[in-house]
Amino acid sequence: SAVISQKPSRDICQRGTSLTIQCQVDSQVTMMFWYRQQPGQSLTLIATANQGSEATYESGFVIDKFPISRPNLTFSTLTVSNMSPEDSSIYLCSTRDRAAGELFFGEGSRLTVL
Amino acid sequence: SQQGEEDPQALSIQEGENATMNCSYKTSINNLQWYRQNSGRGLVHLILIRSNEREKHSGRLRVTLDTSKKSSSLLITASRAADTASYFCATDAVGGAGGTSYGKLTFGQGTILTVHP
């Protein structure tokens, strides 16, 4: 199993600012994903972070708003740009070491936008 | 309705009782997974059942899968106060070349389970 560290664990941000969330995995993994969980809701996939190429975004999510980097097989970042109160959510990094296997999650980054 | 709908949305029981949660989905799947989330933290994988399996056990957990009805259930037996959490089903849809999964899971809305001591 993979151990995933996310930073920051929580933050309070001002409207209009941007915040970058880091995800560090203790081993090389093929697949990395970023999910959003709005208050009281389920998880929604934002994008698949691809190593060495542009992320693959799900419907409703765009690169300008959620730029993602993945420079290697153990690290990724998600930036939430030009934040508004509607972006207040828990953002979760997850990995999968093989297709049709389980997901491993970080502890999440809880963002509150004022 | 969405892939991975669950019911009930909330379940409140006494310690020692069994808890059953249900999940319905719409597309063909490779497998269905159940996860647990404690109070806004990261999710923890509980159990995975493949599309060719009908029932699976892990400790106090029992999962069933009915692909003809596109539904699954999670049973927690002899519940404990520490089982209090949100439980999510997630489907691994068939897709891509050769019918293999392209890696992403789709999560249901979740069931909030409260176990009273």
Coordinates of C-alpha atoms in Angstrom, one line a residue:
Chain A
S1 CA 0.0 0.0 0.0
A2 CA 1.0 3.6 -0.6
V3 CA 1.4 6.2 2.1
I4 CA 0.3 9.6 0.9
S5 CA 1.1 13.0 2.5
Q6 CA -0.8 16.1 1.7
K7 CA 0.1 19.6 2.5
P8 CA -1.5 21.8 3.8
S9 CA -3.9 19.8 5.9
R10 CA -6.1 22.9 6.1
D11 CA -6.1 26.5 5.2
I12 CA -8.3 29.6 5.3
C13 CA -7.9 31.7 2.1
Q14 CA -9.2 35.0 0.9
R15 CA -11.4 35.3 -2.2
G16 CA -9.4 35.8 -5.4
T17 CA -6.2 34.2 -4.2
S18 CA -4.7 30.9 -5.3
L19 CA -3.4 28.0 -3.2
T20 CA -1.3 25.0 -4.2
I21 CA -1.8 21.7 -2.5
Q22 CA 1.1 19.2 -2.5
C23 CA 0.8 15.4 -2.6
Q24 CA 3.8 13.2 -1.9
V25 CA 3.7 9.4 -2.2
D26 CA 6.2 7.1 -0.5
S27 CA 6.6 5.0 -3.6
Q28 CA 6.4 5.3 -7.4
V29 CA 2.8 5.0 -8.6
T30 CA 1.3 4.9 -12.0
M31 CA -2.0 6.6 -11.4
M32 CA -2.6 9.7 -9.3
F33 CA -6.0 11.4 -9.0
W34 CA -7.3 14.6 -7.5
Y35 CA -10.8 14.6 -5.9
R36 CA -12.9 17.3 -4.5
Q37 CA -15.4 16.8 -1.7
Q38 CA -17.7 19.7 -1.1
P39 CA -19.3 20.0 2.4
G40 CA -21.6 17.1 3.1
Q41 CA -21.1 15.7 -0.3
S42 CA -19.5 12.7 -2.0
L43 CA -16.2 12.8 -3.9
T44 CA -16.0 14.2 -7.4
L45 CA -13.0 13.5 -9.6
I46 CA -11.3 16.7 -10.8
A47 CA -8.5 15.2 -12.9
T48 CA -6.0 12.4 -13.4
A49 CA -2.5 13.6 -13.0
N50 CA -0.3 12.3 -15.8
Q51 CA 3.5 12.1 -15.3
G52 CA 5.2 14.2 -17.9
S53 CA 2.1 15.4 -19.7
E54 CA -0.9 17.5 -19.2
A55 CA -3.5 16.3 -16.7
T56 CA -6.8 14.8 -17.9
Y57 CA -9.7 16.8 -16.6
E58 CA -13.2 15.6 -15.9
S59 CA -16.3 17.4 -17.2
G60 CA -16.8 20.6 -15.4
F61 CA -13.2 21.1 -14.4
V62 CA -10.7 23.2 -16.4
I63 CA -7.0 23.6 -16.4
D64 CA -7.1 27.4 -15.8
K65 CA -9.0 26.9 -12.6
F66 CA -7.2 23.7 -11.4
P67 CA -3.7 23.5 -12.8
I68 CA -2.0 20.3 -12.0
S69 CA 1.6 19.3 -12.1
R70 CA 3.2 15.9 -11.9
P71 CA 6.9 16.1 -12.4
N72 CA 7.6 12.5 -11.4
L73 CA 6.0 9.3 -10.2
T74 CA 5.8 10.2 -6.5
F75 CA 4.7 13.9 -6.5
S76 CA 1.9 16.0 -7.7
T77 CA 0.4 19.5 -7.0
L78 CA -3.1 20.9 -7.5
T79 CA -3.6 24.6 -7.5
V80 CA -7.0 26.1 -6.9
S81 CA -6.9 29.4 -8.7
N82 CA -8.8 32.6 -8.1
M83 CA -10.7 31.1 -5.3
S84 CA -14.3 31.9 -4.3
P85 CA -16.4 30.6 -1.4
E86 CA -17.8 27.9 -3.6
D87 CA -14.3 26.3 -3.7
S88 CA -14.5 25.6 0.0
S89 CA -14.0 21.9 0.0
I90 CA -11.8 19.0 1.0
Y91 CA -9.3 18.2 -1.8
L92 CA -8.0 14.7 -1.8
C93 CA -5.1 13.2 -3.6
S94 CA -5.3 9.5 -4.3
T95 CA -3.2 6.9 -6.1
R96 CA -3.7 3.5 -7.6
D97 CA -0.9 1.1 -8.3
R98 CA -2.7 -1.0 -10.8
A99 CA -5.9 -0.8 -12.9
A100 CA -8.9 -2.4 -11.2
G101 CA -7.2 -2.1 -7.8
E102 CA -8.0 -0.1 -4.7
L103 CA -7.4 3.6 -4.2
F104 CA -5.2 5.0 -1.5
F105 CA -6.0 8.5 -0.2
G106 CA -4.1 11.2 1.6
E107 CA -5.7 12.8 4.6
G108 CA -7.1 15.6 2.5
S109 CA -6.6 19.4 2.4
R110 CA -9.6 21.3 3.9
L111 CA -9.9 24.7 2.3
T112 CA -12.1 27.5 3.5
V113 CA -12.5 30.5 1.3
L114 CA -13.8 33.7 2.9
Chain B
S1 CA -29.9 9.7 -11.0
Q2 CA -26.2 9.2 -10.5
Q3 CA -23.8 6.3 -10.6
G4 CA -23.3 4.8 -7.2
E5 CA -26.4 5.9 -5.3
E6 CA -26.6 4.7 -1.8
D7 CA -29.3 4.3 0.7
P8 CA -30.0 5.0 3.4
Q9 CA -28.4 8.4 3.5
A10 CA -28.1 8.1 7.3
L11 CA -28.4 5.2 9.6
S12 CA -28.4 5.3 13.4
I13 CA -28.1 2.0 15.4
Q14 CA -27.1 0.7 18.8
E15 CA -23.8 -1.0 19.5
G16 CA -24.0 -4.7 18.7
E17 CA -26.7 -4.3 16.0
N18 CA -26.0 -5.0 12.3
A19 CA -25.8 -2.2 9.8
T20 CA -26.8 -2.7 6.2
M21 CA -26.1 -0.1 3.4
N22 CA -27.1 -0.4 -0.2
C23 CA -25.6 0.9 -3.4
S24 CA -27.0 1.0 -6.9
Y25 CA -25.1 1.9 -10.1
K26 CA -25.9 2.2 -13.8
T27 CA -23.0 1.1 -16.0
S28 CA -21.1 -2.1 -16.4
I29 CA -18.3 -2.5 -13.9
N30 CA -15.1 -4.3 -13.4
N31 CA -15.5 -4.2 -9.6
L32 CA -17.2 -2.3 -6.9
Q33 CA -15.4 -1.1 -3.8
W34 CA -16.5 0.2 -0.4
Y35 CA -14.6 2.9 1.5
R36 CA -14.9 4.5 4.9
Q37 CA -14.3 8.1 5.9
N38 CA -14.0 9.3 9.4
S39 CA -15.2 12.9 9.9
G40 CA -13.9 14.7 6.8
R41 CA -10.6 12.9 6.7
G42 CA -9.1 10.7 4.0
L43 CA -10.9 7.6 2.8
V44 CA -9.9 4.1 3.7
H45 CA -10.5 1.1 1.5
L46 CA -12.6 -1.6 3.1
I47 CA -13.3 -4.2 0.5
L48 CA -13.4 -4.9 -3.2
I49 CA -15.7 -7.2 -5.0
R50 CA -15.2 -8.2 -8.6
S51 CA -18.0 -8.3 -11.2
N52 CA -17.8 -12.1 -11.3
E53 CA -18.1 -12.5 -7.5
R54 CA -21.4 -12.5 -5.6
E55 CA -20.3 -12.3 -2.0
K56 CA -17.2 -11.4 -0.1
H57 CA -16.3 -11.3 3.6
S58 CA -13.6 -9.5 5.5
G59 CA -13.8 -9.7 9.3
R60 CA -17.2 -8.2 10.3
L61 CA -17.8 -7.0 6.8
R62 CA -19.9 -8.8 4.2
V63 CA -20.4 -7.4 0.7
T64 CA -22.8 -8.7 -1.9
L65 CA -23.0 -7.8 -5.5
D66 CA -25.9 -8.4 -7.9
T67 CA -24.8 -7.4 -11.4
S68 CA -28.2 -8.2 -12.9
K69 CA -29.8 -5.6 -10.6
K70 CA -26.7 -3.4 -10.6
S71 CA -26.7 -3.2 -6.8
S72 CA -24.5 -4.0 -3.9
S73 CA -24.8 -4.1 -0.1
L74 CA -22.4 -3.7 2.7
L75 CA -23.3 -5.4 6.0
I76 CA -21.4 -4.6 9.2
T77 CA -22.1 -7.2 11.9
A78 CA -21.9 -6.6 15.6
S79 CA -21.3 -2.9 15.1
R80 CA -19.2 -0.8 17.5
A81 CA -19.1 2.9 18.3
A82 CA -15.8 3.0 16.5
D83 CA -17.7 2.1 13.3
T84 CA -19.3 5.5 13.3
A85 CA -18.3 7.1 9.9
S86 CA -19.4 7.7 6.4
Y87 CA -19.4 4.8 4.0
F88 CA -19.1 5.1 0.3
C89 CA -19.4 2.7 -2.6
A90 CA -17.3 3.3 -5.7
T91 CA -17.6 1.7 -9.1
D92 CA -14.8 0.9 -11.4
A93 CA -16.5 1.1 -14.8
V94 CA -15.6 -0.9 -17.8
G95 CA -14.0 1.3 -20.4
G96 CA -11.2 1.8 -22.8
A97 CA -9.6 -0.6 -25.2
G98 CA -10.3 -4.2 -24.5
G99 CA -12.9 -3.4 -21.9
T100 CA -10.2 -2.6 -19.3
S101 CA -10.6 0.0 -16.7
Y102 CA -9.0 3.4 -17.4
G103 CA -8.3 3.8 -13.7
K104 CA -10.9 6.2 -12.2
L105 CA -13.6 5.3 -9.7
T106 CA -17.0 6.9 -9.4
F107 CA -18.2 7.4 -5.8
G108 CA -21.7 7.2 -4.5
Q109 CA -23.3 9.7 -2.2
G110 CA -22.5 7.8 0.9
T111 CA -24.3 6.6 4.1
I112 CA -23.6 8.3 7.4
L113 CA -23.5 5.6 10.0
T114 CA -23.9 6.5 13.7
V115 CA -23.4 3.7 16.2
H116 CA -24.5 4.6 19.8
P117 CA -22.7 3.0 22.7

